[in-house]
CSV table of C-alpha atoms in Angstrom, one decimal:
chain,number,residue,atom,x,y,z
A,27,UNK,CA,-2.3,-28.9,12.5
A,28,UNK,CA,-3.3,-24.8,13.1
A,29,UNK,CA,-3.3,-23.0,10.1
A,30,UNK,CA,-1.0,-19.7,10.0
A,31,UNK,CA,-4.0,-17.7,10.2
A,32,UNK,CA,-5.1,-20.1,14.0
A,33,UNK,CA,-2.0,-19.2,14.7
A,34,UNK,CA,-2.3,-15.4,14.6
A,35,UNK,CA,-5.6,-15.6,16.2
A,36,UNK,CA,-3.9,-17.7,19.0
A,37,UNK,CA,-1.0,-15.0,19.4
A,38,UNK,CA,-3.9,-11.9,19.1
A,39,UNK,CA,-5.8,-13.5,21.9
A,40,UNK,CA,-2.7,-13.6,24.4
A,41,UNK,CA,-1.7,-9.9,24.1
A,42,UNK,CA,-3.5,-7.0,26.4
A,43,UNK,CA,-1.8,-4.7,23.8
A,44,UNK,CA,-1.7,-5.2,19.9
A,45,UNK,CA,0.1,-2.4,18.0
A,46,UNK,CA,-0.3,-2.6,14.3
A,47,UNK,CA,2.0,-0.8,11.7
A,48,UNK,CA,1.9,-0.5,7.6
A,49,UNK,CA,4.5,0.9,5.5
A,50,UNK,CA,5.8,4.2,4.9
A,51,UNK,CA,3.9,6.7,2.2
A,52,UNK,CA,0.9,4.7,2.4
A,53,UNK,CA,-1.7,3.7,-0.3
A,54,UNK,CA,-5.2,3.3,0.7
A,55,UNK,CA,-4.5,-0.8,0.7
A,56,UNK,CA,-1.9,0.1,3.7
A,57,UNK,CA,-4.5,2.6,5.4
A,58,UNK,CA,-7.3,-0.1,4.8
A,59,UNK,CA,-6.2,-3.5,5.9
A,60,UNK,CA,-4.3,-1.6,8.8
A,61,UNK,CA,-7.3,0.2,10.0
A,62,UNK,CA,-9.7,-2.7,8.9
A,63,UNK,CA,-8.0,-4.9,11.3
A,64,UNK,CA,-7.8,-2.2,14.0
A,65,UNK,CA,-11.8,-2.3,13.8
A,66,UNK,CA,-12.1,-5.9,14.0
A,67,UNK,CA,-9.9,-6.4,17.0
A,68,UNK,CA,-11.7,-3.3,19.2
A,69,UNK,CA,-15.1,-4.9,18.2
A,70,UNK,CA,-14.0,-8.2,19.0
A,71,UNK,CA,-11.7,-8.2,22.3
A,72,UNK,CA,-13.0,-4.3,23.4
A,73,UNK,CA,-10.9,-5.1,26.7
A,74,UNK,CA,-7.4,-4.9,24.8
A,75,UNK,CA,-5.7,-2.1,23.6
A,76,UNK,CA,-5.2,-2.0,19.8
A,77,UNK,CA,-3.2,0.5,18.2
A,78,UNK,CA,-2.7,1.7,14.6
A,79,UNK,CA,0.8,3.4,14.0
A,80,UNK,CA,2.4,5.4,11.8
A,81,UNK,CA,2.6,8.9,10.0
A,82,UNK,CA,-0.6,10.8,9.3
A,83,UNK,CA,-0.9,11.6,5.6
A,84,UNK,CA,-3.4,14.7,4.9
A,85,UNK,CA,-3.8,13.7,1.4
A,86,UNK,CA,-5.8,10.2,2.6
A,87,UNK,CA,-7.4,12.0,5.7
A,88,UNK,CA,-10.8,11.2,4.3
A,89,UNK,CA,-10.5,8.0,4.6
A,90,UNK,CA,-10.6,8.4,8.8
A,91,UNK,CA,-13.8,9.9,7.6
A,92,UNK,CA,-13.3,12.7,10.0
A,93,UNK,CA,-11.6,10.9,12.6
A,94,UNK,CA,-7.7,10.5,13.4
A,95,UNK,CA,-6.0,7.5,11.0
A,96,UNK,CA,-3.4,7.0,13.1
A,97,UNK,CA,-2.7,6.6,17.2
A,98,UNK,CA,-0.4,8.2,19.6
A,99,UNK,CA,1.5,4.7,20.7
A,100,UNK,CA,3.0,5.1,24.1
A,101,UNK,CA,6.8,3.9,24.1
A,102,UNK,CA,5.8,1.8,26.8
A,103,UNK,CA,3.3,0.2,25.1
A,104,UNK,CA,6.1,-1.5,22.7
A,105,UNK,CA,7.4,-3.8,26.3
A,106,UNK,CA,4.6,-5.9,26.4
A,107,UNK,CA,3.0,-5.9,22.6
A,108,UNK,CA,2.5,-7.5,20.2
A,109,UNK,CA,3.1,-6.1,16.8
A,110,UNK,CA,1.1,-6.8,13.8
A,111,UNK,CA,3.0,-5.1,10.5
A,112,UNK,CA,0.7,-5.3,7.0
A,113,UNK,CA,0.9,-4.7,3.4
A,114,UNK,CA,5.0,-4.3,4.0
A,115,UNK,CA,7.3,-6.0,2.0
A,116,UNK,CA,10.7,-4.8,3.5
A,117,UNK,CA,11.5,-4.7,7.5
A,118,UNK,CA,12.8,-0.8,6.5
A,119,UNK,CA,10.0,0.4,5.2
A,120,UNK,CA,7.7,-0.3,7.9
A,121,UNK,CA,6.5,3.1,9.2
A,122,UNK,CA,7.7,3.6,12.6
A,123,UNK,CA,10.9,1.6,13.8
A,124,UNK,CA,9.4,1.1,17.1
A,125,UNK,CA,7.7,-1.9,15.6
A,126,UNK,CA,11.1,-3.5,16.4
A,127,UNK,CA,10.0,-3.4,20.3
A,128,UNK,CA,7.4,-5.5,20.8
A,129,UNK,CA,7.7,-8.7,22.1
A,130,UNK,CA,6.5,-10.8,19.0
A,131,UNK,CA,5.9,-9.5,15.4
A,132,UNK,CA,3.5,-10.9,12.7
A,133,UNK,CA,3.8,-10.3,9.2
A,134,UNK,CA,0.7,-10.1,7.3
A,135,UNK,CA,1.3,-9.0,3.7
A,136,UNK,CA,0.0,-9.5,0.0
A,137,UNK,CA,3.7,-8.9,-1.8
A,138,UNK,CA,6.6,-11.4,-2.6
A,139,UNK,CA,8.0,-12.3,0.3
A,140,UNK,CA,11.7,-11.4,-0.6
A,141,UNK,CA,12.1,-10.5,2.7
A,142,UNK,CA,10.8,-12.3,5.4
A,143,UNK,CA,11.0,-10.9,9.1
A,144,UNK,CA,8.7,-11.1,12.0
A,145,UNK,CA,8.1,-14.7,14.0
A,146,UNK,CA,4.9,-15.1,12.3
A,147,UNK,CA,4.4,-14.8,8.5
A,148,UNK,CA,1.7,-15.4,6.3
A,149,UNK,CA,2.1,-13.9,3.1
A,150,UNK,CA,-0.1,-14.2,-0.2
A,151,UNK,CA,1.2,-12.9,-3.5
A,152,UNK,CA,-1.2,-13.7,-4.7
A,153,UNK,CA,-4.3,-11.9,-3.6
A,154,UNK,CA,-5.0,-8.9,-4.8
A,155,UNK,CA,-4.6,-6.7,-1.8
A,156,UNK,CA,-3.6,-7.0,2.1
A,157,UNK,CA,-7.4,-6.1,2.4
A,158,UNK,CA,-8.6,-9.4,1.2
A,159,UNK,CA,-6.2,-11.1,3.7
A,160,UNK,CA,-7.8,-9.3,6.6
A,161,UNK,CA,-11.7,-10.7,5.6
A,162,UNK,CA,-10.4,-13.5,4.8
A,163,UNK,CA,-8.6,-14.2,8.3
A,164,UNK,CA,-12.1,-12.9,9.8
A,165,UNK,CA,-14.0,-14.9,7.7
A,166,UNK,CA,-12.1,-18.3,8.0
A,167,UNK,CA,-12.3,-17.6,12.1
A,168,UNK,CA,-15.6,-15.7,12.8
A,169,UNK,CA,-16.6,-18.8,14.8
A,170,UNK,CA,-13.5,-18.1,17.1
A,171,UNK,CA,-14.8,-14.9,18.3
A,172,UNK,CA,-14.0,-12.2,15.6
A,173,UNK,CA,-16.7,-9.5,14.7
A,174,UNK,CA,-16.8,-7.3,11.3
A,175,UNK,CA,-18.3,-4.2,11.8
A,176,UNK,CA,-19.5,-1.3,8.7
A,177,UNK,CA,-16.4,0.4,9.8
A,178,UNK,CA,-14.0,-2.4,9.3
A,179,UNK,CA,-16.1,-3.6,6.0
A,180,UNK,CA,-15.4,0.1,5.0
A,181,UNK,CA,-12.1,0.1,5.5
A,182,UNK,CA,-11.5,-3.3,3.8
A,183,UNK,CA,-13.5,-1.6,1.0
A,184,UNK,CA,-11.2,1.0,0.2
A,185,UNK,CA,-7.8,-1.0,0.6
A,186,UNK,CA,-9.0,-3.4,-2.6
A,187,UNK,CA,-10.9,-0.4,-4.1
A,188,UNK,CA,-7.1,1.1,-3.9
A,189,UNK,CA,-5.1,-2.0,-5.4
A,190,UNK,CA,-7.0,-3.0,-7.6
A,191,UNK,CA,-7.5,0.5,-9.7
A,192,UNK,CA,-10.9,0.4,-9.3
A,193,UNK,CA,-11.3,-3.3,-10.1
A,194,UNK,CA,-9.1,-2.7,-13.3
A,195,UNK,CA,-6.0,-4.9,-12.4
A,196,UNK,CA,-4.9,-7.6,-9.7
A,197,UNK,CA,-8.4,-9.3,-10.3
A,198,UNK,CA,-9.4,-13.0,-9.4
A,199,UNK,CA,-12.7,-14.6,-8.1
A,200,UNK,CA,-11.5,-14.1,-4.5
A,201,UNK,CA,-11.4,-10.1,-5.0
A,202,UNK,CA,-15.1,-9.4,-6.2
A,203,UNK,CA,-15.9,-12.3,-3.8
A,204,UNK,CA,-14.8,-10.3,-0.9
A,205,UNK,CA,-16.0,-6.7,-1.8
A,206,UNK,CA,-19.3,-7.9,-2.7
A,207,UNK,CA,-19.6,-9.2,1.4
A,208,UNK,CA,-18.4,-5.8,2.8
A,209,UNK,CA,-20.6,-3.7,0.6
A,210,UNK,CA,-23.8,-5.8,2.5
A,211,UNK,CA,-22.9,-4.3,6.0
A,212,UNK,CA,-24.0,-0.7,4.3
A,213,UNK,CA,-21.3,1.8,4.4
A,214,UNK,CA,-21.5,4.8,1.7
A,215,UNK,CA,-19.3,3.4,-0.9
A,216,UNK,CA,-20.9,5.7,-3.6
A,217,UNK,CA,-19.4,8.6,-1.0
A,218,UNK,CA,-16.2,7.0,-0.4
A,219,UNK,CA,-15.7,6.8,-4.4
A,220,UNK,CA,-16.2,10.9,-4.5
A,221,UNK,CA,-13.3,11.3,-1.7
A,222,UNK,CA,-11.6,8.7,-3.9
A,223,UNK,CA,-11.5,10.3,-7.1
A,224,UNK,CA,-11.6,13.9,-6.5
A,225,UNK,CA,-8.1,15.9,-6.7
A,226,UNK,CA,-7.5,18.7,-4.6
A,227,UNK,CA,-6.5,21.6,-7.3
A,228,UNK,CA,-2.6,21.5,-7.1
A,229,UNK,CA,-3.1,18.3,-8.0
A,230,UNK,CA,-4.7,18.3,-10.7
A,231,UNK,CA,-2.6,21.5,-11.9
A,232,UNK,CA,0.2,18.8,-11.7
A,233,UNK,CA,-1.5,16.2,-13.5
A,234,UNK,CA,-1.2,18.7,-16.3
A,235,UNK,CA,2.0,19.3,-16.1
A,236,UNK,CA,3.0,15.6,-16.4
A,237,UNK,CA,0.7,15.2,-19.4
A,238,UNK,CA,2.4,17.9,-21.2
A,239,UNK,CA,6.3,16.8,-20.8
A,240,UNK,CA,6.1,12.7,-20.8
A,241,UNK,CA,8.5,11.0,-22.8
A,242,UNK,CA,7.4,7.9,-24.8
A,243,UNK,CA,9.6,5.9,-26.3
A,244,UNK,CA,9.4,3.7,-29.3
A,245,UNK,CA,8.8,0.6,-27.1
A,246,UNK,CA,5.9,1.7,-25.4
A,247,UNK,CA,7.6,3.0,-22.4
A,248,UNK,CA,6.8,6.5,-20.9
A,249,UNK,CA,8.3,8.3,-18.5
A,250,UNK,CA,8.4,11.7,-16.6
A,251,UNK,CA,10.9,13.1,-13.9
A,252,UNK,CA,9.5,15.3,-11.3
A,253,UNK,CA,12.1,17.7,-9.9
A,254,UNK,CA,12.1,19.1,-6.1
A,255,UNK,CA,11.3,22.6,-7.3
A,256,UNK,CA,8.7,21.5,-9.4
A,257,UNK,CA,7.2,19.2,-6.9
A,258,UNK,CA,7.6,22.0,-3.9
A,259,UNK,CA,5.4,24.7,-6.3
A,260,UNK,CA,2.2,22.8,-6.0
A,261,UNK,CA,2.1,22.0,-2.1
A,262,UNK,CA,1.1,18.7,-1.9
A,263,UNK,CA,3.5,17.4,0.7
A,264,UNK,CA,3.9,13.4,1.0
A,265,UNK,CA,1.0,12.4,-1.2
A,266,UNK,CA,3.4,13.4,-4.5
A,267,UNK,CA,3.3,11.5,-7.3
A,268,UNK,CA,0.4,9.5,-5.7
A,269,UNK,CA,-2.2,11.2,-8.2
A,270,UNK,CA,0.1,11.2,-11.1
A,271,UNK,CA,1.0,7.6,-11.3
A,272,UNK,CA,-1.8,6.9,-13.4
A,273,UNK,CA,-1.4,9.3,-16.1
A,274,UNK,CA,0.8,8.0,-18.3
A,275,UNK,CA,-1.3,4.4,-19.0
A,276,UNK,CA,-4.0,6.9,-20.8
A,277,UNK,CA,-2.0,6.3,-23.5
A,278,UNK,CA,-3.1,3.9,-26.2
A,279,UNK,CA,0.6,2.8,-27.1
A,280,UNK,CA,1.8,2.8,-23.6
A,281,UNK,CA,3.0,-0.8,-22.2
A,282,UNK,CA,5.4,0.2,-19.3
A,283,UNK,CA,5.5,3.7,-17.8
A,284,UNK,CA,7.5,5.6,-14.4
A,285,UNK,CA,7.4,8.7,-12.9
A,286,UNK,CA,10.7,9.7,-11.0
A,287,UNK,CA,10.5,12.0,-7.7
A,288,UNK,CA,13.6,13.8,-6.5
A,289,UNK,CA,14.0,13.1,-2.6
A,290,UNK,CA,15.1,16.0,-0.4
A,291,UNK,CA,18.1,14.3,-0.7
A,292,UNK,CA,19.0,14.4,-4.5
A,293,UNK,CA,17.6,10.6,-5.2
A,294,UNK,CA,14.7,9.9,-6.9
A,295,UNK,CA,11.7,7.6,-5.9
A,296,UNK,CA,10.5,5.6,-9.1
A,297,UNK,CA,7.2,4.2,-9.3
A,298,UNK,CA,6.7,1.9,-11.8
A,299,UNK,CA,4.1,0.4,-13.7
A,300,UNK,CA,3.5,-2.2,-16.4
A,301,UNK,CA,0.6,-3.5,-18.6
A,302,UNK,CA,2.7,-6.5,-20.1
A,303,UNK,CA,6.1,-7.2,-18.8
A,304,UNK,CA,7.1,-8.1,-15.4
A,305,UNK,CA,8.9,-5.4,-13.3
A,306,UNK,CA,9.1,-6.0,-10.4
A,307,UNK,CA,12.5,-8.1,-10.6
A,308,UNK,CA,13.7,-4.9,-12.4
A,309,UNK,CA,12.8,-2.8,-9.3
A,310,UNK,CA,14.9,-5.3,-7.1
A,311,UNK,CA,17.8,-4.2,-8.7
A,312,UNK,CA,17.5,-0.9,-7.9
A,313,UNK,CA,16.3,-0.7,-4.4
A,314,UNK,CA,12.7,-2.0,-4.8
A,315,UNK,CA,10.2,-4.4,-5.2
A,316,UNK,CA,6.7,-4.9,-5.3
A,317,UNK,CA,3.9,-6.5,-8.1
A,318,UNK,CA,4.7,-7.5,-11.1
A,319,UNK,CA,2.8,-5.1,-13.0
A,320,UNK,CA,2.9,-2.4,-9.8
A,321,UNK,CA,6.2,-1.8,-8.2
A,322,UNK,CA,8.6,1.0,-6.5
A,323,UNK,CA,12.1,1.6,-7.1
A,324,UNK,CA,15.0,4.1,-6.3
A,325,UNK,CA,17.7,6.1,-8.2
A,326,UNK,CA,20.4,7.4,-6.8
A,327,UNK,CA,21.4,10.2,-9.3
A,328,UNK,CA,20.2,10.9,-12.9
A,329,UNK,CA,22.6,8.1,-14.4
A,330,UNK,CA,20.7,5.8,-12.3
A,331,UNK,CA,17.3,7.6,-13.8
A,332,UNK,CA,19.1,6.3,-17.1
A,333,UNK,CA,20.2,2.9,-16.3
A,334,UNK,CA,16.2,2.4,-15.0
A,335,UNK,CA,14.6,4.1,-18.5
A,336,UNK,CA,17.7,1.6,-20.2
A,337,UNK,CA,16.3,-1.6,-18.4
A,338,UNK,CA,12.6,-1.4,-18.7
A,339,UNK,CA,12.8,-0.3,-22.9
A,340,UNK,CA,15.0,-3.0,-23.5
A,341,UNK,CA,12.8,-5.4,-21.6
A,342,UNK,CA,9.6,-4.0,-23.7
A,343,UNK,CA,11.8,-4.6,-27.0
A,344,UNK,CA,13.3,-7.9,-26.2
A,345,UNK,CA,9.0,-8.6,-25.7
A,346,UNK,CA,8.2,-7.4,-29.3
């Protein structure tokens, strides 16, 4: 019997045209595994047409390392595709609702599968990142005509460099097991971790801001709400909260922690984030989903900001 990952191979090597989509507001894992894949497919079948969709973010332009991170896909070129979506959890999210067009859809993710869709799925909550899917499903079929390039390996690099914090969370044997085979094909991964951890200046202006006005609770839980004003004075477009997300775990009685982003349209993106109790069940009930420690959420109005900062201190006290 074919394993899942024969199977995609099986459906990859029928298409002239592959289109491959990640989720919306990417993270570097969404960037890497998507472009990761993108450079194993050109290197190995350089007569198809492989695609990478979705909305270019300036904030993660590096990681194209000068080039485009994202292709202008042809509607036509939805009629006789198939569609690869990674790292997505949710059928909504996925960048781009053409994904919906092509002929067959695989689903190739690293989050519970609470949702499946596609007619292929193989889904590994598991591993540590989408990223270590893609090797993996190059490693496990190399033999059947796959080829990793430095480019790929790079791109693979960053996506568990990205999920993992740096190697500080989401960590098994497979994870350092996989990054220590893409750093032997000899990309700069001392350069990618300058791009990595440099700010531009608004940004870090805003990580001071945040640092000055979270609110820590007696259970450990911190939190900081970002208003649209605010978040309009410092520029930084799309990438948001991205480098502030971290902030709050730099403090030593911290266990759970969110930062709230008002929408354009009055709601508030949560990100949230845990060093001990599970949330990602709590982010189900309000929109969301993810990790257990690493999830995203939604409130629709300041009560809703409540009922979230409500749910996660009383899950931190009912732990203590």
């Amino acid at each position: 019997m074919a394993s899942i990952q024969e199977d995609i191979l099986a459906q990859i090597k029928r298409y002239d045209t592959i289109i491959i989509h990640r989720h919306q507001r990417p993270d570097p894992d969404a960037y890497g595994s998507q472009l990761g894949l993108q450079a194993i497919l050109k290197a190995s079948f350089p007569e198809k047409k492989i695609y990478a969709a979705g909305k270019q973010i300036p904030g993660l332009a590096w990681i194209g390392d000068g080039q485009p991170i994202a292709d202008d896909v042809p509607d036509a070129a939805y009629k006789k595709a198939l569609v690869i979506v990674v790292d997505t959890a949710n059928d909504p999210r996925v960048d781009d609702q053409r994904w919906r067009n092509g002929l067959e859809v695989v689903k190739i993710d690293h989050h519970p599968n609470v949702e499946p869709y596609g007619d292929w799925q193989w889904v590994e909550d598991e591993a540590a990142a989408t990223a270590v899917l893609i090797y993996q499903f190059y490693e496990q079929l190399k033999d059947q005509g796959l080829t990793m390039t430095k480019e790929a390996a790079r791109f693979l690099y960053i996506g568990i460099i990205g999920d993992t914090g740096r190697f500080m969370y989401s960590l098994n044997e497979d994870v350092f097991d996989v990054a220590g085979k893409l750093v032997s094909y000899g990309f700069d991964y001392q350069s990618m971790y300058t791009q990595m951890t440099t700010l531009p200046e608004p940004a870090v202006k805003l990580s001071g801001w945040v640092m000055q006005h979270i609110t820590v609770l007696d259970s450990g839980f911190a939190y900081v709400v970002l208003d649209r004003e605010l978040l309009d004075s410092f520029h930084l477009g799309d990438a948001g909260t991205s480098y502030t997300v971290s902030i709050p775990s730099r403090i030593d009685r911290v266990k759970a922690w969110a930062i709230f982003e008002e929408q354009d349209n009055d709601d508030y993106r949560v990100r949230l984030r845990s060093r001990s109790i599970v949330i990602n069940e709590i982010a189900q009930d309000f929109d969301g989903g993810g990790h257990p420690l690493a999830s995203g959420a939604w409130a629709y109005g300041k009560e809703q900001i409540q009922a979230v900062i409500d749910r996660v201190d009383s899950a931190l006290k009912k732990q203590s």
